[in-house]
XYZ file of C-alpha atoms in Angstrom:
544
model
C 21.379 12.319 -13.153
C 20.761 14.154 -16.401
C 17.080 14.854 -17.169
C 16.782 13.747 -20.796
C 12.973 13.871 -20.936
C 12.926 17.426 -19.615
C 15.508 18.495 -22.197
C 13.572 16.781 -24.979
C 10.254 18.426 -24.049
C 11.773 21.877 -23.711
C 13.522 21.559 -27.053
C 10.497 20.142 -28.860
C 7.915 22.597 -27.493
C 10.294 25.489 -28.155
C 10.097 24.869 -31.898
C 7.538 26.631 -34.076
C 5.330 23.638 -34.868
C 1.644 23.411 -35.759
C 0.087 20.231 -34.295
C -2.577 18.544 -36.419
C -2.583 15.548 -34.112
C -3.515 14.605 -30.542
C -3.978 15.825 -27.838
C -7.069 17.915 -28.440
C -5.896 21.028 -26.591
C -3.205 21.453 -29.301
C -0.957 23.006 -26.609
C -3.107 26.167 -26.693
C -4.323 28.019 -23.566
C -7.909 26.962 -22.912
C -8.841 26.846 -19.230
C -6.399 29.328 -17.745
C -4.052 28.765 -14.825
C -2.187 25.578 -14.057
C -3.939 23.406 -16.663
C -2.763 25.606 -19.510
C 0.778 25.517 -18.128
C 0.645 21.714 -18.226
C -0.862 21.680 -21.730
C 2.269 23.399 -23.042
C 4.373 20.302 -22.284
C 1.681 17.689 -22.935
C 2.791 16.041 -26.161
C 2.209 12.683 -27.814
C 4.253 10.130 -29.748
C 5.407 12.094 -32.779
C 8.888 12.288 -34.340
C 11.180 13.964 -31.823
C 9.399 12.869 -28.633
C 10.219 9.124 -28.297
C 7.798 6.341 -27.254
C 7.733 4.779 -23.778
C 6.838 1.346 -25.186
C 9.584 1.422 -27.840
C 12.040 3.842 -26.268
C 15.038 4.697 -28.424
C 15.761 8.323 -27.596
C 15.316 10.580 -24.546
C 13.064 8.157 -22.651
C 15.490 5.281 -23.124
C 18.450 7.378 -21.968
C 16.467 8.622 -18.970
C 15.496 5.112 -17.894
C 19.089 3.928 -18.280
C 20.215 6.823 -16.069
C 17.561 5.965 -13.467
C 18.752 2.343 -13.376
C 22.345 3.490 -12.909
C 21.277 5.640 -9.928
C 20.073 2.597 -7.993
C 22.431 -0.065 -9.444
C 19.635 -1.899 -11.272
C 20.145 -3.568 -14.636
C 17.093 -1.879 -16.176
C 14.407 0.560 -15.037
C 11.003 1.387 -16.497
C 8.881 4.436 -15.745
C 5.314 3.515 -14.836
C 2.458 5.894 -15.634
C -0.180 3.559 -14.191
C 1.221 3.566 -10.679
C 2.905 0.631 -8.975
C -0.169 -1.431 -9.877
C 0.902 -1.550 -13.529
C 4.357 -2.795 -12.557
C 3.018 -5.448 -10.197
C 0.613 -6.802 -12.826
C 3.376 -6.854 -15.440
C 5.848 -8.622 -13.126
C 3.306 -11.314 -12.258
C 2.381 -11.872 -15.907
C 6.050 -12.015 -16.924
C 7.053 -14.574 -14.286
C 3.974 -16.688 -15.023
C 5.120 -16.992 -18.650
C 8.743 -17.739 -17.708
C 8.056 -20.605 -15.298
C 9.589 -24.010 -16.023
C 6.400 -26.111 -15.865
C 4.085 -24.515 -18.421
C 1.847 -27.602 -18.335
C 0.773 -26.808 -14.765
C -0.850 -23.721 -13.179
C 1.685 -21.239 -11.803
C 2.252 -21.345 -8.055
C 3.186 -18.182 -6.145
C 4.464 -17.759 -2.620
C 2.689 -14.591 -1.485
C 2.888 -12.500 1.670
C -0.525 -12.320 3.291
C -0.275 -8.534 3.610
C 0.147 -7.832 -0.097
C -1.857 -5.059 -1.733
C -5.039 -5.898 -3.626
C -3.231 -5.333 -6.960
C -1.144 -8.447 -6.225
C -4.216 -10.607 -5.630
C -5.837 -9.204 -8.789
C -2.733 -10.065 -10.801
C -2.696 -13.611 -9.436
C -6.318 -14.048 -10.491
C -5.418 -12.947 -14.014
C -2.818 -15.711 -14.369
C -5.051 -18.240 -12.547
C -2.360 -18.896 -9.971
C -2.287 -21.313 -7.105
C -1.287 -19.439 -3.962
C 0.821 -20.406 -0.952
C 0.248 -17.668 1.619
C 3.227 -16.516 3.703
C 1.854 -15.214 6.985
C 3.625 -12.094 8.325
C 5.181 -12.242 11.770
C 3.225 -10.805 14.747
C 0.987 -8.413 12.809
C -0.963 -9.809 9.815
C -1.300 -6.441 8.083
C 1.952 -4.705 8.859
C 4.512 -7.297 9.992
C 7.498 -8.766 8.093
C 7.809 -12.167 6.417
C 10.684 -14.360 7.589
C 12.943 -16.510 5.410
C 11.921 -19.695 7.234
C 8.309 -19.071 6.195
C 9.472 -18.951 2.566
C 11.565 -22.105 2.919
C 8.689 -23.970 4.576
C 6.336 -22.993 1.741
C 8.851 -24.299 -0.815
C 9.263 -27.563 1.106
C 5.493 -28.036 1.165
C 5.238 -27.635 -2.616
C 5.469 -31.006 -4.315
C 6.929 -29.715 -7.592
C 9.142 -26.657 -7.023
C 9.460 -26.115 -10.785
C 5.799 -25.148 -10.691
C 6.623 -22.124 -8.496
C 6.628 -19.047 -10.721
C 7.639 -16.509 -8.115
C 7.599 -15.143 -4.591
C 5.880 -11.801 -3.900
C 6.567 -9.720 -0.795
C 5.584 -6.270 0.434
C 8.617 -4.571 1.952
C 8.424 -2.079 3.521
C 4.856 -2.655 4.657
C 2.370 0.165 5.084
C 3.671 0.602 8.638
C 7.317 0.627 7.506
C 8.259 -2.923 8.514
C 11.038 -4.430 6.381
C 11.450 -8.131 5.599
C 14.944 -9.728 5.462
C 15.105 -9.647 1.675
C 18.724 -10.754 1.458
C 18.043 -14.005 3.322
C 14.847 -14.621 1.368
C 16.506 -13.925 -1.986
C 19.319 -16.351 -1.169
C 16.800 -19.114 -0.403
C 14.853 -18.457 -3.612
C 17.945 -18.427 -5.844
C 18.775 -21.977 -4.768
C 15.519 -23.088 -6.394
C 15.596 -20.604 -9.291
C 12.491 -18.769 -8.049
C 12.271 -15.048 -8.936
C 11.536 -12.538 -6.175
C 9.055 -9.727 -6.805
C 9.175 -6.958 -4.200
C 6.311 -4.514 -3.861
C 8.487 -1.664 -2.590
C 5.808 0.933 -3.239
C 6.510 2.666 0.070
C 10.306 2.495 -0.245
C 11.205 4.624 -3.269
C 13.487 6.649 -0.981
C 15.508 3.616 0.159
C 18.184 3.634 -2.601
C 19.055 7.262 -1.795
C 19.521 6.895 1.987
C 22.805 5.365 3.120
C 21.115 3.823 6.201
C 18.256 2.309 4.201
C 19.863 1.478 0.848
C 20.854 -2.026 1.923
C 17.217 -2.829 2.763
C 15.974 -2.241 -0.790
C 15.015 -5.146 -3.025
C 17.505 -4.007 -5.663
C 20.373 -4.241 -3.168
C 19.250 -7.715 -2.112
C 19.070 -9.466 -5.469
C 15.338 -9.255 -6.210
C 14.419 -9.854 -9.828
C 11.644 -7.214 -9.965
C 11.272 -4.243 -7.603
C 8.306 -1.891 -7.970
C 8.351 1.531 -6.292
C 5.674 4.230 -6.101
C 7.701 7.386 -6.656
C 4.814 9.598 -5.583
C 4.509 8.010 -2.135
C 7.826 9.109 -0.662
C 9.604 11.241 -3.309
C 8.636 14.625 -4.793
C 6.622 13.261 -7.720
C 3.110 13.517 -9.103
C 0.487 11.006 -8.020
C 0.402 7.903 -10.277
C 4.135 7.937 -11.021
C 6.122 4.798 -10.263
C 9.135 2.832 -11.467
C 10.001 -0.837 -11.993
C 13.601 -1.965 -11.524
C 14.867 -5.186 -13.090
C 17.622 -7.212 -11.416
C 21.077 -6.041 -10.481
C 23.636 -4.702 -12.915
C 25.644 -7.923 -12.485
C 22.719 -10.386 -12.751
C 23.166 -12.647 -15.828
C 19.394 -13.259 -16.042
C 18.512 -9.572 -16.213
C 18.296 -9.397 -20.007
C 15.705 -12.178 -20.158
C 13.803 -10.699 -17.204
C 13.715 -7.314 -18.888
C 12.476 -8.650 -22.214
C 9.672 -10.532 -20.468
C 8.438 -7.626 -18.369
C 8.772 -5.097 -21.218
C 6.245 -7.065 -23.255
C 3.808 -7.142 -20.331
C 4.170 -3.422 -19.631
C 2.780 -2.820 -23.112
C -0.309 -4.739 -22.024
C -0.854 -3.135 -18.606
C 0.041 0.479 -19.396
C -1.726 2.989 -21.613
C -0.671 3.097 -25.253
C -0.728 6.902 -24.825
C 1.439 7.400 -21.728
C 1.497 10.878 -20.220
C 4.721 12.768 -20.868
C 3.914 14.942 -17.859
C 3.980 11.863 -15.623
C 7.205 10.640 -17.212
C 8.695 14.110 -16.723
C 7.690 14.032 -13.058
C 9.126 10.521 -12.566
C 12.451 11.534 -14.100
C 12.594 14.728 -12.031
C 11.935 12.806 -8.794
C 14.733 10.299 -9.407
C 17.140 13.012 -10.530
C 16.356 15.159 -7.474
C 16.801 12.216 -5.121
C 20.108 11.285 -6.746
C 21.404 14.841 -6.383
C 20.250 15.205 -2.762
C 21.528 12.057 -1.060
C 23.100 14.138 1.712
C 19.700 15.734 2.392
C 18.192 12.258 2.781
C 20.852 11.217 5.278
C 20.326 14.395 7.315
C 16.582 13.848 7.213
C 16.843 10.206 8.350
C 18.869 11.364 11.342
C 16.172 13.892 12.228
C 13.457 11.245 11.977
C 15.351 8.910 14.284
C 15.633 11.742 16.822
C 11.934 12.540 16.363
C 10.957 8.933 17.015
C 13.020 8.805 20.206
C 11.545 12.091 21.411
C 7.921 11.312 20.621
C 8.152 7.716 21.783
C 9.193 8.719 25.314
C 6.845 11.695 25.660
C 3.500 9.940 25.093
C 1.367 8.395 27.833
C -1.685 6.811 26.202
C -0.752 6.927 22.521
C 1.993 4.437 21.619
C 4.555 4.568 18.801
C 4.512 0.954 17.644
C 7.756 -0.877 16.871
C 7.186 -4.103 14.946
C 9.723 -6.971 14.729
C 12.758 -6.619 12.503
C 14.034 -3.552 10.695
C 11.891 -0.412 10.603
C 11.733 2.501 8.172
C 12.144 5.507 10.508
C 10.116 7.738 8.188
C 6.890 5.805 8.812
C 4.999 6.597 12.045
C 2.624 3.917 13.334
C 0.516 4.657 16.423
C -1.943 2.650 18.490
C -3.590 3.120 21.852
C -1.188 1.777 24.488
C -1.577 -1.706 25.901
C -2.522 -0.279 29.292
C -5.699 1.151 27.793
C -8.536 -0.871 26.307
C -9.257 0.025 22.678
C -12.487 2.009 22.365
C -12.362 2.737 26.098
C -15.925 2.781 27.474
C -17.316 3.075 23.965
C -15.552 6.386 23.353
C -15.093 7.028 19.601
C -11.958 9.075 20.282
C -10.199 5.800 21.136
C -10.567 4.499 17.564
C -8.115 5.272 14.793
C -10.775 7.154 12.836
C -11.770 9.091 15.958
C -8.184 10.157 16.631
C -7.727 11.177 12.995
C -10.898 13.272 13.045
C -9.805 15.006 16.246
C -6.321 15.725 14.862
C -7.649 17.276 11.671
C -10.280 19.372 13.450
C -8.126 20.577 16.342
C -4.628 20.769 14.803
C -4.996 20.576 11.004
C -2.913 17.372 10.843
C -4.266 14.920 8.242
C -3.016 11.340 8.574
C -2.315 8.787 5.846
C -4.381 5.976 7.370
C -6.916 5.844 10.190
C -7.815 2.249 10.989
C -10.051 0.693 13.595
C -7.397 1.120 16.275
C -4.338 2.602 14.562
C -2.941 5.692 12.863
C -0.242 5.721 10.179
C 1.526 8.914 9.162
C 3.981 9.296 6.288
C 6.957 11.596 6.629
C 9.197 12.386 3.660
C 12.347 14.320 2.971
C 10.127 17.267 2.021
C 9.063 17.707 5.667
C 11.026 20.492 7.330
C 11.902 21.170 10.955
C 8.779 23.281 11.417
C 6.610 20.466 10.069
C 8.084 17.989 12.548
C 7.689 20.463 15.428
C 4.043 21.035 14.511
C 3.429 17.282 14.327
C 5.050 16.681 17.711
C 2.854 19.392 19.209
C -0.315 17.935 17.610
C 0.454 14.401 18.808
C 1.177 15.724 22.273
C -2.206 17.439 22.390
C -3.968 14.290 21.202
C -2.152 12.239 23.823
C -3.188 14.704 26.552
C -6.806 14.432 25.423
C -6.697 10.640 25.381
C -5.062 10.486 28.809
C -7.576 12.927 30.266
C -10.563 11.020 28.898
C -9.106 7.658 29.926
C -9.048 8.806 33.551
C -12.619 10.078 33.512
C -15.254 7.890 35.168
C -17.244 6.330 32.352
C -20.826 5.128 32.298
C -19.852 2.122 30.155
C -21.869 0.809 27.254
C -24.631 -1.683 26.902
C -27.865 0.311 26.513
C -28.942 2.839 23.930
C -29.212 5.460 26.641
C -25.631 4.928 27.765
C -24.327 5.058 24.196
C -26.164 8.321 23.658
C -24.662 9.765 26.833
C -21.161 8.945 25.565
C -21.885 10.786 22.319
C -23.277 13.756 24.287
C -20.179 13.863 26.500
C -17.873 13.813 23.496
C -19.826 16.639 21.914
C -19.281 18.686 25.078
C -15.547 17.950 24.821
C -15.441 19.344 21.306
C -15.403 15.958 19.549
C -18.285 15.232 17.227
C -19.292 11.597 16.807
C -19.641 11.454 13.038
C -18.703 7.847 12.282
C -21.115 5.979 10.066
C -21.280 2.841 12.201
C -20.398 1.739 15.717
C -20.746 -2.028 15.905
C -19.685 -4.361 18.652
C -16.075 -4.947 17.547
C -13.484 -6.180 19.976
C -10.769 -3.681 19.070
C -8.055 -6.080 17.921
C -4.460 -4.930 18.163
C -2.362 -7.282 16.088
C -4.338 -10.517 16.392
C -3.765 -12.906 13.508
C -7.145 -12.475 11.842
C -6.109 -13.286 8.277
C -6.465 -17.071 8.154
C -5.256 -18.672 4.939
C -7.736 -20.193 2.510
C -7.782 -22.582 -0.397
C -6.676 -20.601 -3.412
C -8.603 -18.070 -5.449
C -12.355 -18.063 -5.717
C -14.741 -17.387 -8.551
C -16.731 -14.303 -9.428
C -20.257 -13.698 -8.258
C -21.678 -13.000 -4.824
C -19.279 -11.817 -2.152
C -19.957 -14.900 -0.022
C -21.912 -18.115 0.053
C -23.043 -19.443 3.444
C -21.992 -23.003 2.772
C -20.576 -23.787 6.210
C -17.100 -24.844 7.201
C -15.913 -27.899 5.378
C -18.519 -27.739 2.615
C -17.929 -26.991 -1.044
C -18.181 -23.648 -2.779
C -21.499 -24.340 -4.450
C -24.300 -21.929 -3.580
C -26.778 -24.804 -3.231
C -26.163 -25.301 0.501
C -27.303 -22.054 2.083
C -27.198 -23.092 5.726
C -24.760 -20.828 7.541
C -22.690 -22.063 10.435
C -21.876 -18.754 12.090
C -21.011 -18.845 15.769
C -24.122 -18.237 17.845
C -26.370 -18.376 14.769
C -28.987 -20.772 13.576
C -28.039 -20.520 9.925
C -30.140 -17.424 9.361
C -27.829 -15.773 6.857
C -25.383 -12.850 7.055
C -25.341 -10.726 10.169
C -26.658 -7.173 10.083
C -24.287 -4.806 11.820
C -25.779 -2.408 14.322
C -25.269 1.345 14.225
C -24.626 3.787 17.099
C -28.245 3.791 18.263
C -28.462 0.000 18.347
C -30.550 -0.131 15.170
C -29.645 -2.474 12.337
C -27.739 -0.824 9.515
C -29.593 -1.870 6.346
C -26.605 -1.052 4.147
C -24.048 -3.423 5.700
C -24.333 -7.206 5.958
C -21.553 -9.318 7.414
C -20.911 -12.930 6.405
C -20.996 -15.663 9.023
C -18.102 -17.739 10.276
C -17.550 -20.543 7.771
C -19.019 -18.677 4.795
C -17.100 -19.166 1.540
C -15.877 -15.808 0.168
C -15.877 -15.248 -3.582
C -14.308 -11.786 -3.752
C -11.731 -9.903 -1.727
C -13.079 -8.013 1.292
C -10.906 -5.097 2.379
C -10.726 -1.513 3.616
C -8.832 1.175 1.718
C -6.285 2.260 2.679
C -4.302 0.024 3.011
C -6.017 -2.170 0.383
C -4.900 -5.433 2.019
C -7.690 -8.037 1.953
C -9.112 -8.909 5.365
C -10.638 -12.002 3.764
C -9.326 -13.158 0.409
C -11.322 -14.585 -2.445
C -11.520 -18.360 -2.050
C -11.271 -18.336 1.744
C -13.775 -19.121 4.478
C -14.597 -16.580 7.147
C -12.791 -17.174 10.422
C -14.068 -15.886 13.749
C -11.040 -13.563 13.990
C -11.670 -12.144 10.494
C -15.322 -11.475 11.346
C -14.259 -9.625 14.492
C -11.834 -7.574 12.367
C -14.703 -6.576 10.067
C -16.756 -5.547 13.100
C -13.840 -3.467 14.376
C -13.592 -1.628 11.065
C -17.331 -0.931 11.033
C -17.197 0.224 14.631
C -14.557 2.768 13.630
C -16.754 4.058 10.818
C -14.647 2.656 7.989
C -16.078 1.614 4.646
C -15.574 -2.038 3.791
C -15.244 -2.969 0.130
C -16.418 -6.310 -1.228
C -19.498 -6.718 0.962
C -21.941 -5.516 -1.685
């Protein structure tokens, strides 16, 4: 792929020009070092540089080349991350729906990123939640779930689109071909949040799993997540090169991208996006070699661990994503030991081996590997995971004092300190350590702004007038206060009760998937999930 933006910037900045326009650094050295090097190529929309929102020159040619690389009809560089593309795709499909006299309806995977739920609020959508299989955060969505949701919708012309996350944060891939075929029967566009799959089109073993290869109307990829690109770079692909609706789809989303992206897009980010796609296109053989190495790594590490388990979810799996949990033969948070939480394992890995993970949850670890990882990197990771597994196995076999009194909890912390593990989590509540339980119960559409929850009780309306909670084991005394490691109430964290009506998304980040969505009531399983996250020392957003 030819790098038209790079050529344009080098040619333009090589001319003897005197800028009396933005940006304020005027391409002069100011700070020294890397910033000044970037300033040299940091231009704005002036004659000779093209305009992302009205591309006619180098940017247009670059985007056309990027689309050709992945067999899409059109491609658009995103300088606001995948979020900008997701918002634009939702807004575009909402305006293209057949029944404009009714609110748009979307079929939405329950494990979608918070940007999806924010976009649906903007278009005031009605939502039919598609529950993922087996694991509510990381599992795939099946085609029968999509078909059932369509059958349950009285007026299918009201459905504006279907939104799926594939691959998920843990690398689980939904059967997009089957789902796309079902949707096309009803004329429903498919939006795929493929943020974690930008490498798919360039790997022969993964290419067929991409949304573009499976007939999706809009596919949004975060280039920076799995390709050599700067943070915040992404790309939106429109349809296939043989899709007769692609022109209309492209016109619709192009107008929305002008709304959701900066009117002064960074040329440095566009340069990085172009370079990432061009590099990937030129190094397809390197991707195939790398995928083979990752498959060997997974086989090796999966058979060598005793207590730590490499999780395989249903369906197809991206081999570059590594998802670990404590094995089923070992209770999560064994005897109250913080090392047996995801955050505890992550802290130990960083301190003892220098390995920093992508996500440390209440009971899981997720690590991202990319084509930029070499043999030495994989060897170091295997060694670090082996050491962690040895530590977990050793501590699992130790006689434990259990938990239940403040004195016993303190003794656990003291013992861990002696083992070289410092208990530094912010909270240690009484979570149950879920491992794939379906905690994300569906609710009744989107809620309104205001307080995070209203204790109105199950079956009551959303008005704040009825303040009698119906939490399990409670007497309607309001939100629970979560206890900290010493058994004292944490004054900074209040949990809603079972049955409380939630008026804003409650989630941890990463992965940014709501545990309880706006407009839902709190289920017992969701409350236990919140307790698990607090017990692991994670910050929960939406409780304030």
